[in-house]
CSV table of C-alpha atoms in Angstrom, one decimal:
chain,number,residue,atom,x,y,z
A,1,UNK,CA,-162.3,119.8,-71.5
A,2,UNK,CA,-159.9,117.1,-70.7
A,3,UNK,CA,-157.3,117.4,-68.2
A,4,UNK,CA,-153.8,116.5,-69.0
A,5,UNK,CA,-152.0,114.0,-66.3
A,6,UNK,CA,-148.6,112.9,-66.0
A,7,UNK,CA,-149.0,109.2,-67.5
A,8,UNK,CA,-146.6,107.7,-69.3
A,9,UNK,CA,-147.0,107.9,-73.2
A,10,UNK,CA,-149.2,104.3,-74.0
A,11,UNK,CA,-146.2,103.0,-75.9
A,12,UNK,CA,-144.2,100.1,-75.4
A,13,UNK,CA,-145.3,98.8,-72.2
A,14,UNK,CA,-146.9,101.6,-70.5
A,15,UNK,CA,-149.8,99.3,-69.4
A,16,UNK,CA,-147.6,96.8,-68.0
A,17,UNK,CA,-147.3,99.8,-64.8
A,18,UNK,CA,-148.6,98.2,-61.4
A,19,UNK,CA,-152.5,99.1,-61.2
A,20,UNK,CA,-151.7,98.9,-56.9
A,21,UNK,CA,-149.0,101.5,-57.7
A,22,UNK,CA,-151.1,103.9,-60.1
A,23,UNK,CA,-152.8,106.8,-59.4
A,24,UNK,CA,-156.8,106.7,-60.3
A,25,UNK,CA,-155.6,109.5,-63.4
A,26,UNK,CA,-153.4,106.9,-64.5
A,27,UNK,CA,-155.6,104.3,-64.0
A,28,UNK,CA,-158.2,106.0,-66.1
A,29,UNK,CA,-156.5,106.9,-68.4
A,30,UNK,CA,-154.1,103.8,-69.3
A,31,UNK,CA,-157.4,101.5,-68.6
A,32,UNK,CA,-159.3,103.1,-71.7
A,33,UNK,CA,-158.2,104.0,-75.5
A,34,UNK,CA,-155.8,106.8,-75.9
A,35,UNK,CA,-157.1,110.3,-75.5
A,36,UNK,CA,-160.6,108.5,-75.3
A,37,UNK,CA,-161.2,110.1,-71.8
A,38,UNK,CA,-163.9,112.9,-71.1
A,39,UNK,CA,-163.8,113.8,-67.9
A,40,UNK,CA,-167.4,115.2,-66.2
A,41,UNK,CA,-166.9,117.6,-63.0
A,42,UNK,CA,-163.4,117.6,-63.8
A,43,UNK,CA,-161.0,119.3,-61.0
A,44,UNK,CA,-161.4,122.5,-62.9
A,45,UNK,CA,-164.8,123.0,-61.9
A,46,UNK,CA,-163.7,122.8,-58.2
A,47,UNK,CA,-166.9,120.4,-57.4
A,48,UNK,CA,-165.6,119.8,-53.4
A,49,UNK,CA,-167.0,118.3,-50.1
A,50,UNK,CA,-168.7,121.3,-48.4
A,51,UNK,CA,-168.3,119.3,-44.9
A,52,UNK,CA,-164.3,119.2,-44.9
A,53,UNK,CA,-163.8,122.7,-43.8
A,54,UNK,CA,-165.8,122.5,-40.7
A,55,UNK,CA,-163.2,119.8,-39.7
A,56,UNK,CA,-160.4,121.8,-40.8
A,57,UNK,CA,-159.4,119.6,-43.2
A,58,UNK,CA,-157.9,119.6,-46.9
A,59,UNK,CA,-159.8,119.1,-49.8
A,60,UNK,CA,-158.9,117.7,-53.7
A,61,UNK,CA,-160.9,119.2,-56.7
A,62,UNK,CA,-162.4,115.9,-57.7
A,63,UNK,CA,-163.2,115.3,-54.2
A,64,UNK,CA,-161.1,112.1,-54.8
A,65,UNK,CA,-163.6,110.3,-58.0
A,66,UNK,CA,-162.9,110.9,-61.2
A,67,UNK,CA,-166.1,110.3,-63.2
A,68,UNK,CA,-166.5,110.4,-67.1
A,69,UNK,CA,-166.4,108.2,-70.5
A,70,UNK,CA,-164.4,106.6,-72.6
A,71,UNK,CA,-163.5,104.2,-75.0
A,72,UNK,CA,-162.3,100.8,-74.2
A,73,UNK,CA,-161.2,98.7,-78.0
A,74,UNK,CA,-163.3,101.4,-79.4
A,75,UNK,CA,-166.7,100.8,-77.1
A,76,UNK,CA,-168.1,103.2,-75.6
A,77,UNK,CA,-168.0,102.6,-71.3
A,78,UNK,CA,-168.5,105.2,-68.2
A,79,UNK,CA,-165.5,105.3,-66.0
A,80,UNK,CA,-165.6,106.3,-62.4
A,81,UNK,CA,-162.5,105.7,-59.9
A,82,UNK,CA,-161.3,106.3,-57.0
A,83,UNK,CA,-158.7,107.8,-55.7
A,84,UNK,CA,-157.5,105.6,-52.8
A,85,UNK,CA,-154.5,107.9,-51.3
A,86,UNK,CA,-157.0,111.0,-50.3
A,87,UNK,CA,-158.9,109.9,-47.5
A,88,UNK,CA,-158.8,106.3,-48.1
A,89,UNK,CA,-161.0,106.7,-51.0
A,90,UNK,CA,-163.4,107.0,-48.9
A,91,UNK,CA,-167.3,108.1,-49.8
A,92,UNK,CA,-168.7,111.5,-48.9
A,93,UNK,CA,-171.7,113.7,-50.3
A,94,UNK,CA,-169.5,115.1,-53.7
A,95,UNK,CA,-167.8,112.0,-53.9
A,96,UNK,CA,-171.0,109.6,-53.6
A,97,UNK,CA,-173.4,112.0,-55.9
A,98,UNK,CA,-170.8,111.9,-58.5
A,99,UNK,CA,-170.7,107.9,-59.1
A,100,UNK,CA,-174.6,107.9,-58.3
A,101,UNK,CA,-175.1,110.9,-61.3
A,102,UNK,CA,-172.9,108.3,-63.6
A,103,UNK,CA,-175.3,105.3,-62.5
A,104,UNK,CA,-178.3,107.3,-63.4
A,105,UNK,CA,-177.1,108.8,-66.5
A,106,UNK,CA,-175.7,104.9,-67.5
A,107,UNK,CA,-179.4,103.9,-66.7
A,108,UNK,CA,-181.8,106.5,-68.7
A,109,UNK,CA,-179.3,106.0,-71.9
A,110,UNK,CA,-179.3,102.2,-71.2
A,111,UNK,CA,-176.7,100.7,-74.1
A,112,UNK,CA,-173.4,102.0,-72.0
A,113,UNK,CA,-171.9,99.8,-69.5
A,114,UNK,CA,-170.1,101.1,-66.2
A,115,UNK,CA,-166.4,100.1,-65.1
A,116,UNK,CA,-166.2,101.4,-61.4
A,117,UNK,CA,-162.7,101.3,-60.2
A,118,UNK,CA,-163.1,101.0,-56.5
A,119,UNK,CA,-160.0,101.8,-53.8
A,120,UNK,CA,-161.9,102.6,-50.7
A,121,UNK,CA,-162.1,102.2,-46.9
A,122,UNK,CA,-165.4,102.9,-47.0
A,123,UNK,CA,-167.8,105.8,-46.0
A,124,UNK,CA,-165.4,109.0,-45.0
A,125,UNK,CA,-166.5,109.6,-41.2
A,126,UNK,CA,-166.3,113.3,-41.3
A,127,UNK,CA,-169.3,113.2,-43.6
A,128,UNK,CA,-171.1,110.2,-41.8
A,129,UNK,CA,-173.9,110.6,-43.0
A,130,UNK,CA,-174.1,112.2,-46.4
A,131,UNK,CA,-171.8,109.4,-47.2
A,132,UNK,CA,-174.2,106.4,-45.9
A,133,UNK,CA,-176.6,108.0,-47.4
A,134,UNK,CA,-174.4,108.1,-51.0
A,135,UNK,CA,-173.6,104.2,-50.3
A,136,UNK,CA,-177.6,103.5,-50.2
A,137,UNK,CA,-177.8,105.8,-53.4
A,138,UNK,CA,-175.4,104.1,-54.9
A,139,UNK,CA,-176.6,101.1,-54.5
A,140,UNK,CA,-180.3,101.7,-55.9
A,141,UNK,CA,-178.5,103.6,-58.5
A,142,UNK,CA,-176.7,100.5,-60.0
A,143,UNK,CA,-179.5,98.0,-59.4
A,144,UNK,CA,-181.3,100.3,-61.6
A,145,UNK,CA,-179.0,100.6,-64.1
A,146,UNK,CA,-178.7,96.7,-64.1
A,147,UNK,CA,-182.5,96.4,-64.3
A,148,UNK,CA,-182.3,98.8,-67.9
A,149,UNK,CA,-179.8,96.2,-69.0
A,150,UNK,CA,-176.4,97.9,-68.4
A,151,UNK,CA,-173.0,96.0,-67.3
A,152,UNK,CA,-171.6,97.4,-64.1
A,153,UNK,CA,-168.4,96.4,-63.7
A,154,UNK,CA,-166.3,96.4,-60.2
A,155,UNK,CA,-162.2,96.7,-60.7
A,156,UNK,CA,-160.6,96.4,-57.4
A,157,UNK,CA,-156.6,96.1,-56.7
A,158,UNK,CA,-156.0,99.5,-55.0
A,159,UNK,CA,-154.1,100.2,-51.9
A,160,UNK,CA,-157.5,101.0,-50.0
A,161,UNK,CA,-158.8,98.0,-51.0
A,162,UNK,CA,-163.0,97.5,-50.9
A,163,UNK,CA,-164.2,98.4,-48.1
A,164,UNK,CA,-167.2,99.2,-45.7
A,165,UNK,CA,-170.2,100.8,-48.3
A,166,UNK,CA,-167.7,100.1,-51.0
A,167,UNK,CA,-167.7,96.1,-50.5
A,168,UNK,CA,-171.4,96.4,-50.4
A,169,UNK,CA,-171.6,98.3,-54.0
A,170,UNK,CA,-169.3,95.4,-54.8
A,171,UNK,CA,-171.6,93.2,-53.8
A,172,UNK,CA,-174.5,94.9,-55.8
A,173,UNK,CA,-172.5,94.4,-59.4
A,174,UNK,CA,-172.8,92.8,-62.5
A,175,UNK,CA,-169.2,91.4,-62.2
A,176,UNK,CA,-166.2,91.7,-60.4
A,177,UNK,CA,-162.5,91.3,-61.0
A,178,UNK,CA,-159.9,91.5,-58.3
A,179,UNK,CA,-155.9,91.0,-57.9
A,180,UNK,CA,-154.2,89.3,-55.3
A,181,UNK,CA,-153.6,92.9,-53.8
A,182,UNK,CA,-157.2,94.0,-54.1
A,183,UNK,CA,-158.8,93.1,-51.0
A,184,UNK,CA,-162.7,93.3,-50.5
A,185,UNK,CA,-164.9,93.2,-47.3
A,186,UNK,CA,-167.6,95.3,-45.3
A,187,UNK,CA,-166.0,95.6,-42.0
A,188,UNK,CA,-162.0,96.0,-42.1
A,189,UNK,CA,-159.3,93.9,-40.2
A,190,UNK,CA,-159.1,96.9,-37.5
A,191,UNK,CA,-162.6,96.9,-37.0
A,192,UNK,CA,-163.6,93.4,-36.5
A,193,UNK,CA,-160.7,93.5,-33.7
A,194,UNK,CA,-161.8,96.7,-31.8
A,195,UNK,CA,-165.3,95.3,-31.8
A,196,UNK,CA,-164.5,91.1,-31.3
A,197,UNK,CA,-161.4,91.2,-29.6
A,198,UNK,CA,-158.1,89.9,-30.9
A,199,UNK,CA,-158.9,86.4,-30.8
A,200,UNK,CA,-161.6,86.9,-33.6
A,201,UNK,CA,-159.4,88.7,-35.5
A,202,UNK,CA,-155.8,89.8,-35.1
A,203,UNK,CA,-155.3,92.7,-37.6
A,204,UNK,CA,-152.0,93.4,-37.6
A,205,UNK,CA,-151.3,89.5,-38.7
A,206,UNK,CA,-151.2,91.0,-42.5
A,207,UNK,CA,-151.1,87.4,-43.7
A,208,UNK,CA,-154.3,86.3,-42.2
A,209,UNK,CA,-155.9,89.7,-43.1
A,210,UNK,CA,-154.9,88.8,-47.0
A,211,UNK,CA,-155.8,85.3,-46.8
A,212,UNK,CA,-159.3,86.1,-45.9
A,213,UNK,CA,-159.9,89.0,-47.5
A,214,UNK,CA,-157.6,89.6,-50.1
A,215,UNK,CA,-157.9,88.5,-54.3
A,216,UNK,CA,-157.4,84.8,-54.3
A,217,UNK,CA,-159.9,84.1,-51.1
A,218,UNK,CA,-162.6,86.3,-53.3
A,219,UNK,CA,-161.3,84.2,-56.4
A,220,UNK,CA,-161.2,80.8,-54.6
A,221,UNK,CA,-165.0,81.1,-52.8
A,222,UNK,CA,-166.4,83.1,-56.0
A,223,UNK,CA,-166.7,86.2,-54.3
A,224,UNK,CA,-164.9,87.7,-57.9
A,225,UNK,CA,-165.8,86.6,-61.4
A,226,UNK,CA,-161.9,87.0,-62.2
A,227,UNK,CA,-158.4,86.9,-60.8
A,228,UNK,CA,-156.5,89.5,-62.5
A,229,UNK,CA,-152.6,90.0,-62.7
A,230,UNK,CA,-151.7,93.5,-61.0
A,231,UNK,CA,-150.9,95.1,-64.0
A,232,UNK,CA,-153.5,97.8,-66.1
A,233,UNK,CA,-153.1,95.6,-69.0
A,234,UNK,CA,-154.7,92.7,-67.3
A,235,UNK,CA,-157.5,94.6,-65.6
A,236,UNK,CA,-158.5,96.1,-69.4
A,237,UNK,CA,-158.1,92.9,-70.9
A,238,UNK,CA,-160.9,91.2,-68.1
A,239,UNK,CA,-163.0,94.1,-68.2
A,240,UNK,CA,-163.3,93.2,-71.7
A,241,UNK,CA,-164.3,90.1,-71.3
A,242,UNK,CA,-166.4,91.1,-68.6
A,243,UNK,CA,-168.2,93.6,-70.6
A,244,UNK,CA,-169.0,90.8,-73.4
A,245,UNK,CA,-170.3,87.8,-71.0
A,246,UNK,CA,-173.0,89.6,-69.6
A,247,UNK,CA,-176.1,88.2,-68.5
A,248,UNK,CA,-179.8,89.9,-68.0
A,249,UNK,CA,-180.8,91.2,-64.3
A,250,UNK,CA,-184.2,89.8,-63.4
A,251,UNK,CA,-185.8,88.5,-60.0
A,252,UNK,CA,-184.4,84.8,-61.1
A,253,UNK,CA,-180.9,86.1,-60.8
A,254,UNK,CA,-182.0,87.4,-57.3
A,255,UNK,CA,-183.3,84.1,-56.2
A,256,UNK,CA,-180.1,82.3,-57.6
A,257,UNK,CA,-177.7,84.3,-56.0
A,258,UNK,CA,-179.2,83.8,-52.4
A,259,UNK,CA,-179.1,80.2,-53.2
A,260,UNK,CA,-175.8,80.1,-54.1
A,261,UNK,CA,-174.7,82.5,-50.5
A,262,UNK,CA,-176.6,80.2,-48.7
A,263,UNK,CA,-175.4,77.0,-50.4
A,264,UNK,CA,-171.5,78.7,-49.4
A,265,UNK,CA,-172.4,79.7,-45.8
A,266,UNK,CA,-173.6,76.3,-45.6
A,267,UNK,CA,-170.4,74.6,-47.1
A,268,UNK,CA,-167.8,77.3,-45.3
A,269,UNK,CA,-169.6,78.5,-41.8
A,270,UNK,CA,-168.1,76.5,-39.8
A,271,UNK,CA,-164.4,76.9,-41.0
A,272,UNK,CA,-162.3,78.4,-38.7
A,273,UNK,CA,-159.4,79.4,-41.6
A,274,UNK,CA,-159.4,80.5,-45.2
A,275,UNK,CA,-157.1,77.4,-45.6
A,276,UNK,CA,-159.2,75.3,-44.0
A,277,UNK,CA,-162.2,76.0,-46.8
A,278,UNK,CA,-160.0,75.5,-49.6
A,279,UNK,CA,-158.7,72.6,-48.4
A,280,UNK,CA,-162.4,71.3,-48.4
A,281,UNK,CA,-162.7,72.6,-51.4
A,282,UNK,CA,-160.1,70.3,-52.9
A,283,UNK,CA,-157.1,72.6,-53.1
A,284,UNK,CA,-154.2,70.3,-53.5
A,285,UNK,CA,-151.7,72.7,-51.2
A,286,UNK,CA,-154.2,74.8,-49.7
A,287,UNK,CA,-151.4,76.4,-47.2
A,288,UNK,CA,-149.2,77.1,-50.3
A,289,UNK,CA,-151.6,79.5,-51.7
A,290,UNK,CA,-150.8,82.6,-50.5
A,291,UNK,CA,-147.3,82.2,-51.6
A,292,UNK,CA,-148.0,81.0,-55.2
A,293,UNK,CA,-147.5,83.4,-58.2
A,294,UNK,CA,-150.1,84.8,-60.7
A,295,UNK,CA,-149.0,82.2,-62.7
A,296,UNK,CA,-149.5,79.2,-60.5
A,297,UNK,CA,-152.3,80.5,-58.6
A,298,UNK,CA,-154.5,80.5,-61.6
A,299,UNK,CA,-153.8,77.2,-62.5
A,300,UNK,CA,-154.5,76.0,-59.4
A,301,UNK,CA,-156.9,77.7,-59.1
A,302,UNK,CA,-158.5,76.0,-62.4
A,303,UNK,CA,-158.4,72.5,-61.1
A,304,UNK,CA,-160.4,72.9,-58.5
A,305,UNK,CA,-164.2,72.5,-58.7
A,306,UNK,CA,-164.9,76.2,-59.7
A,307,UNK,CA,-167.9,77.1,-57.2
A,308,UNK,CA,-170.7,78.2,-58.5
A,309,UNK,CA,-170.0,82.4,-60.2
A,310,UNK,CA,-173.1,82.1,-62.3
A,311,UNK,CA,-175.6,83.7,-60.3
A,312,UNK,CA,-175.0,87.7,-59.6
B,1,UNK,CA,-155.9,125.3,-43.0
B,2,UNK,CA,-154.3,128.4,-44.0
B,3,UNK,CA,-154.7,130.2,-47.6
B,4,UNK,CA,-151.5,131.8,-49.4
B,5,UNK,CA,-151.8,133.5,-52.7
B,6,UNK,CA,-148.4,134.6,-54.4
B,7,UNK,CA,-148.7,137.2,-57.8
B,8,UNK,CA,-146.0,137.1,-60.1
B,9,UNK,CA,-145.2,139.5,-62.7
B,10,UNK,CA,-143.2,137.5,-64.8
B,11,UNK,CA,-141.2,138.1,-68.3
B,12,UNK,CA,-141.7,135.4,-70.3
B,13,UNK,CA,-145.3,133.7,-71.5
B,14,UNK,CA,-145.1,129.7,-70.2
B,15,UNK,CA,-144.8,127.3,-73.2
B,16,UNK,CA,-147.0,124.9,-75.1
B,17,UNK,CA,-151.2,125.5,-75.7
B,18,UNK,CA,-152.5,122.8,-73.0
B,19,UNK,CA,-155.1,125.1,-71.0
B,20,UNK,CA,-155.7,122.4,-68.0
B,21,UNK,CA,-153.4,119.8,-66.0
B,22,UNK,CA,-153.6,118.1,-62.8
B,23,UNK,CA,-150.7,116.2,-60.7
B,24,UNK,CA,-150.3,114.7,-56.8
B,25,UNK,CA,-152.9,113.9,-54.9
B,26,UNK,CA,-153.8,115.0,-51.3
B,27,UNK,CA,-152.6,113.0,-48.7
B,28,UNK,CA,-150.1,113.1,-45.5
B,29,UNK,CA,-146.8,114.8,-47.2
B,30,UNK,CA,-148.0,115.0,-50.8
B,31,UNK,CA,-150.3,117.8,-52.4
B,32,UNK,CA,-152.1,118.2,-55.6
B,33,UNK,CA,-151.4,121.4,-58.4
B,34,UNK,CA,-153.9,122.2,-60.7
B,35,UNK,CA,-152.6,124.5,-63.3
B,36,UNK,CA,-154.8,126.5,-65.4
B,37,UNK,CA,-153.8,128.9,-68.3
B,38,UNK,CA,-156.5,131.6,-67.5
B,39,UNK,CA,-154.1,134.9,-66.9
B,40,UNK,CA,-152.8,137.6,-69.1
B,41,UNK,CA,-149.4,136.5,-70.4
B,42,UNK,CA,-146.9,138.4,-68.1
B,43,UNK,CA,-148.7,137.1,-65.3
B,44,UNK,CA,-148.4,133.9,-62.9
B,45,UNK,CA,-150.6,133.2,-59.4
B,46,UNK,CA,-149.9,130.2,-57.2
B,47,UNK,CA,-152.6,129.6,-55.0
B,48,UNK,CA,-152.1,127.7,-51.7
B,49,UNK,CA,-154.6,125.7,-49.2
B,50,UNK,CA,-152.3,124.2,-46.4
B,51,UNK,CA,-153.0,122.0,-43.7
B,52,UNK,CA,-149.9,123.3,-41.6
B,53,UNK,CA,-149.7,127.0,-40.8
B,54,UNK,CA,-147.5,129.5,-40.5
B,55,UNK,CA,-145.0,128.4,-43.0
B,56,UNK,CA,-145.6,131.5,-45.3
B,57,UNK,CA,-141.8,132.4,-46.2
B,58,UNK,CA,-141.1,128.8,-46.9
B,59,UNK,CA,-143.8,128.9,-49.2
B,60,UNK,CA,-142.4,132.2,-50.8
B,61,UNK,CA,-139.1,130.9,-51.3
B,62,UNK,CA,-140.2,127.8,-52.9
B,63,UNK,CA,-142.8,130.0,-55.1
B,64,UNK,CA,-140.1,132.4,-55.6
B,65,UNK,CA,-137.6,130.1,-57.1
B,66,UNK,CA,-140.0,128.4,-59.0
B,67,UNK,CA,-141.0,131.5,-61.0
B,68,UNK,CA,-137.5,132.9,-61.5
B,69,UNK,CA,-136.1,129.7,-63.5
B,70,UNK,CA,-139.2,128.8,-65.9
B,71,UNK,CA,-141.5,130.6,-67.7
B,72,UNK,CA,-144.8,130.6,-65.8
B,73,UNK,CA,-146.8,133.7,-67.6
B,74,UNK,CA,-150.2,133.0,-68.1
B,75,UNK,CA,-150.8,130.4,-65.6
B,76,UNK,CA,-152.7,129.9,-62.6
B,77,UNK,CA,-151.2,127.5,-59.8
B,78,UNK,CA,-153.9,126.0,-57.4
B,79,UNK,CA,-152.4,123.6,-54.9
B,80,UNK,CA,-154.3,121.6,-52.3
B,81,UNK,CA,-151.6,120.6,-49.9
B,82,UNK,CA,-151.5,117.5,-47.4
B,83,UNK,CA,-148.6,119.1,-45.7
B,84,UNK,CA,-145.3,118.4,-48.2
B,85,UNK,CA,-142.3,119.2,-47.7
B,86,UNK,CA,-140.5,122.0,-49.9
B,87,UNK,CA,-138.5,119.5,-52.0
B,88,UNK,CA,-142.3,117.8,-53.1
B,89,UNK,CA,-143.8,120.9,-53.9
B,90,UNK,CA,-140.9,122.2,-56.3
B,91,UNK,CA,-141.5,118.7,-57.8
B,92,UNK,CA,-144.8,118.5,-58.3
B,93,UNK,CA,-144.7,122.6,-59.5
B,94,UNK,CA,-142.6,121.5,-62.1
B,95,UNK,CA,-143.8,118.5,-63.2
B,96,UNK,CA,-147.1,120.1,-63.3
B,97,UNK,CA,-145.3,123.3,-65.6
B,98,UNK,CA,-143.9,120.2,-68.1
B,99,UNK,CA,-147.6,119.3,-68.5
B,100,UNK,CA,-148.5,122.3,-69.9
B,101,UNK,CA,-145.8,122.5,-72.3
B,102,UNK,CA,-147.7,119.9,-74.2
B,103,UNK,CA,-148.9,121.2,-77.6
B,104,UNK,CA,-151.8,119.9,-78.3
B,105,UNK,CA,-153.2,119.8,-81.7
């Protein structure tokens, strides 16, 4: 049964809404065809966290991740998403099993790729761990499905970011695409400071938190395969093009993909600064680049030598 | 947490076909409706989980208002609530009513 959400009509312009702004229902549902949407465990069926009450604490029918499929220009994908304003998005038993049962399903049928839509803090601490556990599940769970052959896509520009277990499923995809607002990392700007001190990391300096975590550091260093503009337009439009430049998972592509970290940890380690790396990597105005539009970003962003994306 | 349930008997059945729609989400002053037509058509019950107690005639006025100037019959009102204020609820009650008066074909 699908669930009717209040999302603008897809007329005129209705993509051209903020993906940062949307809800994960609007997101979903402006991401794919019209009407193409099939939700599975829908809020309906009331599939909730059984560790929230024990912590007195509320709970949302989809246990905050919508999971189903869809059609994107008339192919058929998996959806799952996140919703980043209940509990930071963040991972628990329901809300794990349900992306790992859409993994898994993706995997057996083999020939229908995955778009995950990730806004998350990470694992959700009142369910420690049943939601580490999910994360590790997760994990193994897309491998596999990469392994069968399928595409598994990671869209990130939510208000929660990528975080914790989330930047590690990031980590684990076929391809990524990120906006300047999408910001992914393991361990979060409050974090690193409670556990290095201030000097390491000053998290409430928002502009040094963005600069080395946020969309055009990922873009820049090739943590992301793309630099998206923050509408849901752009993010369908590069998951499309995601979806068709898609290349097989084997042990090579393991091997190449440690050579390329290791080549970047060798090339950035010492850096003390985001700027400071992509000034060495040719930037022309490396301290203007947080302050640069979609539109100038990206072609800066084109001149310089594009490190290397291939491996994954 | 504290769990409100409010039974209408209501005159009119609510409009449009759609059997299913979802609005808000659960965070700090927001809350989500799930509205489900699944009651015989003179009927309406909103359902409510809360985070803050003892707010029960707030809730009833807000409920009560709600019923009294649309047509609800037929509909069942589950609300997961982050704590919002009354002003939110009526909101998200009604624009979660306007989804359902969607025909569908």
């Amino acid at each position: 049964m699908s669930v009717s959400t209040n999302t603008a009509p897809q007329a005129t312009g209705a993509r051209q809404v903020s993906w940062y702004e949307a809800s994960a229902r609007t997101r979903v549902s402006q991401l794919l065809d019209e009407s193409s949407f099939k939700e599975f465990l829908g809020p309906q069926e009331r599939e909730m966290s059984p560790n929230l009450k024990s912590f007195d604490l509320p709970e949302q029918f989809d246990d905050g991740m919508i999971v189903g499929r869809g059609l994107i220009k008339r192919m058929p994908v998996f959806v799952a998403a996140q919703e980043g304003r209940f509990m930071g998005g963040a991972f628990g038993e329901v809300h794990g099993a349900k992306l790992t049962g859409l993994l898994r399903a993706s995997r057996d049928i083999g020939s229908i790729p995955v778009l995950i839509l990730f806004d998350t803090g990470g694992v959700r601490l009142q369910e420690a761990n049943a939601g580490e556990l999910a994360i590790a599940e997760i994990m193994r769970a897309v491998i596999e499905a990469r392994i069968a052959g399928v595409s598994v896509i990671g869209l990130i520009g939510g208000r929660a970011g990528c975080y914790g277990g989330g930047g590690l499923i990031a980590g684990c995809c076929s391809a990524l695409a990120v906006s300047e607002q999408g910001r992914i990392s393991v361990s979060g700007p409050e974090v690193i400071e409670t556990n290095r001190g201030v000097e390491e990391f000053d998290s409430k300096d928002r502009a040094l938190v963005w600069r080395t975590m946020g969309g055009k550091h990922r873009r820049l260093i090739g943590g992301t395969d793309a630099f998206v503009d923050d509408t849901i337009e752009d993010f369908r439009e590069t998951a499309l093009s995601l979806l068709a430049d898609t290349r097989p998972f084997t042990l090579q592509t393991l091997h190449e993909e440690q050579a390329r970290l290791e080549w970047r940890i060798q090339q950035f380690g010492t850096s003390a600064d985001a700027i400071d790396i992509w000034r060495s990597m040719g930037v022309d105005d490396a301290a203007a680049i947080p302050e640069m539009t979609y539109a100038q970003f990206t072609a800066a962003a084109q001149k310089i030598r594009r490190p290397n994306h291939a491996a994954r | 947490m504290q769990d409100l349930t409010f039974t209408h008997e209501v005159a009119e059945r609510a409009t449009g076909n759609t059997k299913l729609a979802i609005t808000g989400v659960v965070a700090s002053g927001n809350l989500e409706v799930l509205v489900e037509r699944a009651l015989p058509e003179k009927q309406c019950v909103v359902k409510i989980r809360t985070t803050v107690r003892g707010f029960d005639p707030v809730w009833k006025a807000v409920v009560d208002g709600f019923v009294e100037r649309f047509p609800t019959g037929g509909l069942r009102f589950s609300i997961n609530d982050g704590g919002a204020r009354p002003d939110t609820v009526s909101l998200r009650l009604s624009q979660a009513l306007r989804l359902m008066e969607k025909t569908e074909q």
